[in-house]
Amino acid sequence: MPYLVATTQGRVLVGVLNIFILVTAVAAVKRSTLSFAIAILLGLPTLCFQILALQSGLPGHFASSWGFGAAFYAFTIANLLRYVLRRDMMTVDKLYGAVAAYLMIAILWAYLYGVLQYFYPGAYAYQGTPQTLDMADLIFYSFTVLTTAGFGDVTALLIQTRFATILESVTGVMYVAILIARLTGVYPIVATKP
């Protein structure tokens, strides 16, 4: 992503690949016509608003794209977690799905932060200077919050974005705790012989 977003064509390519990955993820874990249709219905406006935003530069189009993108990620994550946490045999696919869901949660929050900064201008500061962040910076910020690394070069300035930051960091910690509890519940404890 960081190498492609310098041009409009690169950003559209990243958007198309993003939509393709999410649609295929939904199709792989849900395998129903309805879920596939919902994925398409969420993906198309995301991509269309992104193209409009890149052509016009209007913040409202970016916010609309990010809003639909957040809904699309939430739908995909819900389907993926339903598959991962289903009570049956733990497989390598489920482990990969759990990791993918964790990564998608960070991107979902990045989209939500983008929408927040549209409604609350001056919500973030980069290296101490308030500014509007692009999606690459929002993804960076989201991953530092979700993993609780918190490098500090991007900070939330307003109470609305500070509380969203708290919710994301709690989500990251709870996701790992719940996933470990689920994995330990799947594998039976082997009794040692006396």
Short mmCIF file of C-alpha atoms in Angstrom, two decimals:
data_model
loop_
_atom_site.label_atom_id
_atom_site.label_comp_id
_atom_site.label_asym_id
_atom_site.label_seq_id
_atom_site.Cartn_x
_atom_site.Cartn_y
_atom_site.Cartn_z
CA MET A 1 0.00 0.00 0.00
CA PRO A 2 2.62 2.64 0.88
CA TYR A 3 4.21 2.24 -2.55
CA LEU A 4 0.99 2.48 -4.54
CA VAL A 5 -0.89 5.35 -2.87
CA ALA A 6 1.33 8.04 -4.40
CA THR A 7 -0.78 7.96 -7.60
CA THR A 8 -4.52 7.94 -8.21
CA GLN A 9 -4.24 4.75 -10.26
CA GLY A 10 -2.33 3.08 -7.44
CA ARG A 11 -4.97 4.06 -4.91
CA VAL A 12 -7.75 2.70 -7.13
CA LEU A 13 -5.76 -0.52 -7.56
CA VAL A 14 -5.40 -0.85 -3.77
CA GLY A 15 -9.16 -0.25 -3.42
CA VAL A 16 -10.03 -2.88 -6.05
CA LEU A 17 -7.69 -5.43 -4.43
CA ASN A 18 -9.16 -4.64 -1.01
CA ILE A 19 -12.72 -5.22 -2.25
CA PHE A 20 -11.67 -8.43 -4.04
CA ILE A 21 -10.01 -9.81 -0.90
CA LEU A 22 -13.02 -9.06 1.29
CA VAL A 23 -15.55 -10.50 -1.16
CA THR A 24 -13.51 -13.69 -1.52
CA ALA A 25 -13.14 -13.94 2.27
CA VAL A 26 -16.92 -13.74 2.71
CA ALA A 27 -17.46 -16.25 -0.09
CA ALA A 28 -14.91 -18.66 1.42
CA VAL A 29 -16.29 -18.78 4.96
CA LYS A 30 -20.01 -18.19 4.48
CA ARG A 31 -20.71 -19.85 1.13
CA SER A 32 -24.19 -18.45 0.67
CA THR A 33 -25.66 -16.34 -2.11
CA LEU A 34 -27.07 -13.83 0.37
CA SER A 35 -23.75 -13.16 2.09
CA PHE A 36 -22.02 -12.84 -1.28
CA ALA A 37 -24.70 -10.36 -2.43
CA ILE A 38 -24.34 -8.31 0.77
CA ALA A 39 -20.56 -8.25 0.29
CA ILE A 40 -20.99 -6.94 -3.26
CA LEU A 41 -23.56 -4.37 -2.09
CA LEU A 42 -21.12 -3.06 0.52
CA GLY A 43 -18.06 -3.26 -1.73
CA LEU A 44 -19.43 -1.36 -4.71
CA PRO A 45 -20.29 1.89 -2.87
CA THR A 46 -16.95 1.70 -1.05
CA LEU A 47 -15.10 1.59 -4.35
CA CYS A 48 -17.37 4.09 -6.14
CA PHE A 49 -17.06 6.69 -3.38
CA GLN A 50 -13.30 6.13 -3.30
CA ILE A 51 -13.04 6.81 -7.03
CA LEU A 52 -15.27 9.89 -6.64
CA ALA A 53 -13.12 11.09 -3.75
CA LEU A 54 -9.90 10.64 -5.71
CA GLN A 55 -11.35 12.54 -8.67
CA SER A 56 -12.99 15.36 -6.71
CA GLY A 57 -10.87 15.53 -3.58
CA LEU A 58 -14.00 16.20 -1.52
CA PRO A 59 -13.75 15.08 2.11
CA GLY A 60 -17.40 13.96 2.09
CA HIS A 61 -16.69 11.37 -0.60
CA PHE A 62 -13.74 10.05 1.39
CA ALA A 63 -15.92 9.85 4.51
CA SER A 64 -18.63 7.98 2.56
CA SER A 65 -16.07 5.56 1.17
CA TRP A 66 -14.62 4.99 4.63
CA GLY A 67 -18.09 4.55 6.14
CA PHE A 68 -19.05 1.88 3.61
CA GLY A 69 -15.58 0.36 4.00
CA ALA A 70 -16.08 0.11 7.76
CA ALA A 71 -19.46 -1.59 7.27
CA PHE A 72 -17.88 -3.97 4.75
CA TYR A 73 -15.04 -4.84 7.12
CA ALA A 74 -17.47 -5.34 10.02
CA PHE A 75 -19.58 -7.71 7.89
CA THR A 76 -16.50 -9.64 6.75
CA ILE A 77 -15.07 -9.87 10.27
CA ALA A 78 -18.41 -11.10 11.66
CA ASN A 79 -18.56 -13.87 9.05
CA LEU A 80 -14.93 -14.80 9.60
CA LEU A 81 -15.24 -14.91 13.39
CA ARG A 82 -18.42 -16.97 13.14
CA TYR A 83 -16.36 -19.51 11.18
CA VAL A 84 -13.29 -19.31 13.45
CA LEU A 85 -15.19 -19.61 16.74
CA ARG A 86 -17.55 -22.35 15.59
CA ARG A 87 -17.43 -25.35 17.90
CA ASP A 88 -15.82 -28.05 15.87
CA MET A 89 -12.34 -29.24 15.02
CA MET A 90 -9.66 -26.56 15.10
CA THR A 91 -7.88 -26.41 11.75
CA VAL A 92 -5.02 -24.43 10.30
CA ASP A 93 -7.58 -22.51 8.22
CA LYS A 94 -9.28 -21.38 11.41
CA LEU A 95 -5.97 -20.18 12.85
CA TYR A 96 -5.24 -18.25 9.66
CA GLY A 97 -8.78 -16.88 9.84
CA ALA A 98 -8.22 -15.71 13.41
CA VAL A 99 -5.06 -13.86 12.38
CA ALA A 100 -6.83 -12.38 9.34
CA ALA A 101 -9.70 -11.19 11.55
CA TYR A 102 -7.24 -9.49 13.90
CA LEU A 103 -5.62 -7.64 11.00
CA MET A 104 -9.03 -6.70 9.60
CA ILE A 105 -10.10 -5.32 12.97
CA ALA A 106 -7.24 -2.82 12.76
CA ILE A 107 -8.29 -1.74 9.27
CA LEU A 108 -11.93 -1.47 10.38
CA TRP A 109 -10.87 0.91 13.13
CA ALA A 110 -8.77 2.92 10.64
CA TYR A 111 -11.91 3.45 8.54
CA LEU A 112 -13.84 4.47 11.66
CA TYR A 113 -11.11 6.95 12.59
CA GLY A 114 -11.35 8.40 9.09
CA VAL A 115 -15.08 8.94 9.48
CA LEU A 116 -14.53 10.48 12.92
CA GLN A 117 -12.00 12.97 11.62
CA TYR A 118 -14.49 14.04 8.95
CA PHE A 119 -17.12 14.86 11.57
CA TYR A 120 -14.58 16.23 14.07
CA PRO A 121 -11.92 18.21 12.20
CA GLY A 122 -8.64 18.50 14.09
CA ALA A 123 -9.22 15.14 15.75
CA TYR A 124 -5.63 13.93 15.33
CA ALA A 125 -2.14 15.33 15.46
CA TYR A 126 0.88 14.00 13.62
CA GLN A 127 4.15 14.72 15.45
CA GLY A 128 2.38 17.34 17.54
CA THR A 129 0.75 19.20 14.63
CA PRO A 130 -3.03 18.86 14.17
CA GLN A 131 -3.85 17.65 10.67
CA THR A 132 -6.17 15.49 8.63
CA LEU A 133 -4.66 12.03 8.26
CA ASP A 134 -4.79 9.96 5.09
CA MET A 135 -5.73 6.29 5.14
CA ALA A 136 -2.12 5.09 5.35
CA ASP A 137 -1.56 7.17 8.49
CA LEU A 138 -4.90 6.03 9.94
CA ILE A 139 -3.95 2.39 9.38
CA PHE A 140 -0.58 2.99 11.06
CA TYR A 141 -2.32 4.66 14.01
CA SER A 142 -4.89 1.89 14.25
CA PHE A 143 -2.28 -0.87 14.35
CA THR A 144 -0.30 0.93 17.06
CA VAL A 145 -3.49 1.24 19.12
CA LEU A 146 -4.77 -2.32 18.53
CA THR A 147 -1.42 -3.85 19.43
CA THR A 148 -0.95 -1.31 22.25
CA ALA A 149 2.46 -0.40 20.82
CA GLY A 150 1.51 3.30 20.91
CA PHE A 151 4.52 4.95 19.28
CA GLY A 152 3.13 8.41 19.98
CA ASP A 153 3.75 10.18 16.67
CA VAL A 154 0.00 10.15 15.92
CA THR A 155 -2.21 11.19 18.81
CA ALA A 156 -5.94 11.66 19.35
CA LEU A 157 -6.71 15.24 20.34
CA LEU A 158 -10.47 15.26 20.90
CA ILE A 159 -12.47 13.34 23.49
CA GLN A 160 -14.45 11.56 20.76
CA THR A 161 -11.32 10.14 19.15
CA ARG A 162 -9.69 9.44 22.50
CA PHE A 163 -12.61 7.24 23.53
CA ALA A 164 -12.53 5.47 20.16
CA THR A 165 -8.83 4.85 20.80
CA ILE A 166 -9.63 3.36 24.20
CA LEU A 167 -12.29 1.10 22.67
CA GLU A 168 -9.86 -0.15 20.03
CA SER A 169 -7.09 -0.90 22.51
CA VAL A 170 -9.54 -2.82 24.72
CA THR A 171 -10.78 -4.66 21.62
CA GLY A 172 -7.22 -5.71 20.78
CA VAL A 173 -6.50 -7.02 24.26
CA MET A 174 -9.86 -8.77 24.60
CA TYR A 175 -9.58 -10.35 21.13
CA VAL A 176 -6.31 -12.03 22.07
CA ALA A 177 -7.68 -13.14 25.46
CA ILE A 178 -10.88 -14.57 23.97
CA LEU A 179 -9.02 -16.28 21.15
CA ILE A 180 -6.60 -17.96 23.56
CA ALA A 181 -9.51 -19.04 25.79
CA ARG A 182 -11.29 -20.46 22.76
CA LEU A 183 -8.21 -22.32 21.57
CA THR A 184 -7.57 -23.84 24.98
CA GLY A 185 -11.21 -24.90 25.16
CA VAL A 186 -10.94 -26.74 21.85
CA TYR A 187 -7.98 -28.90 22.76
CA PRO A 188 -8.73 -31.43 25.51
CA ILE A 189 -6.45 -31.65 28.51
CA VAL A 190 -4.43 -34.83 28.45
CA ALA A 191 -4.19 -36.48 31.85
CA THR A 192 -0.76 -37.65 32.93
CA LYS A 193 -0.35 -41.25 34.02
CA PRO A 194 0.44 -41.79 37.73
#
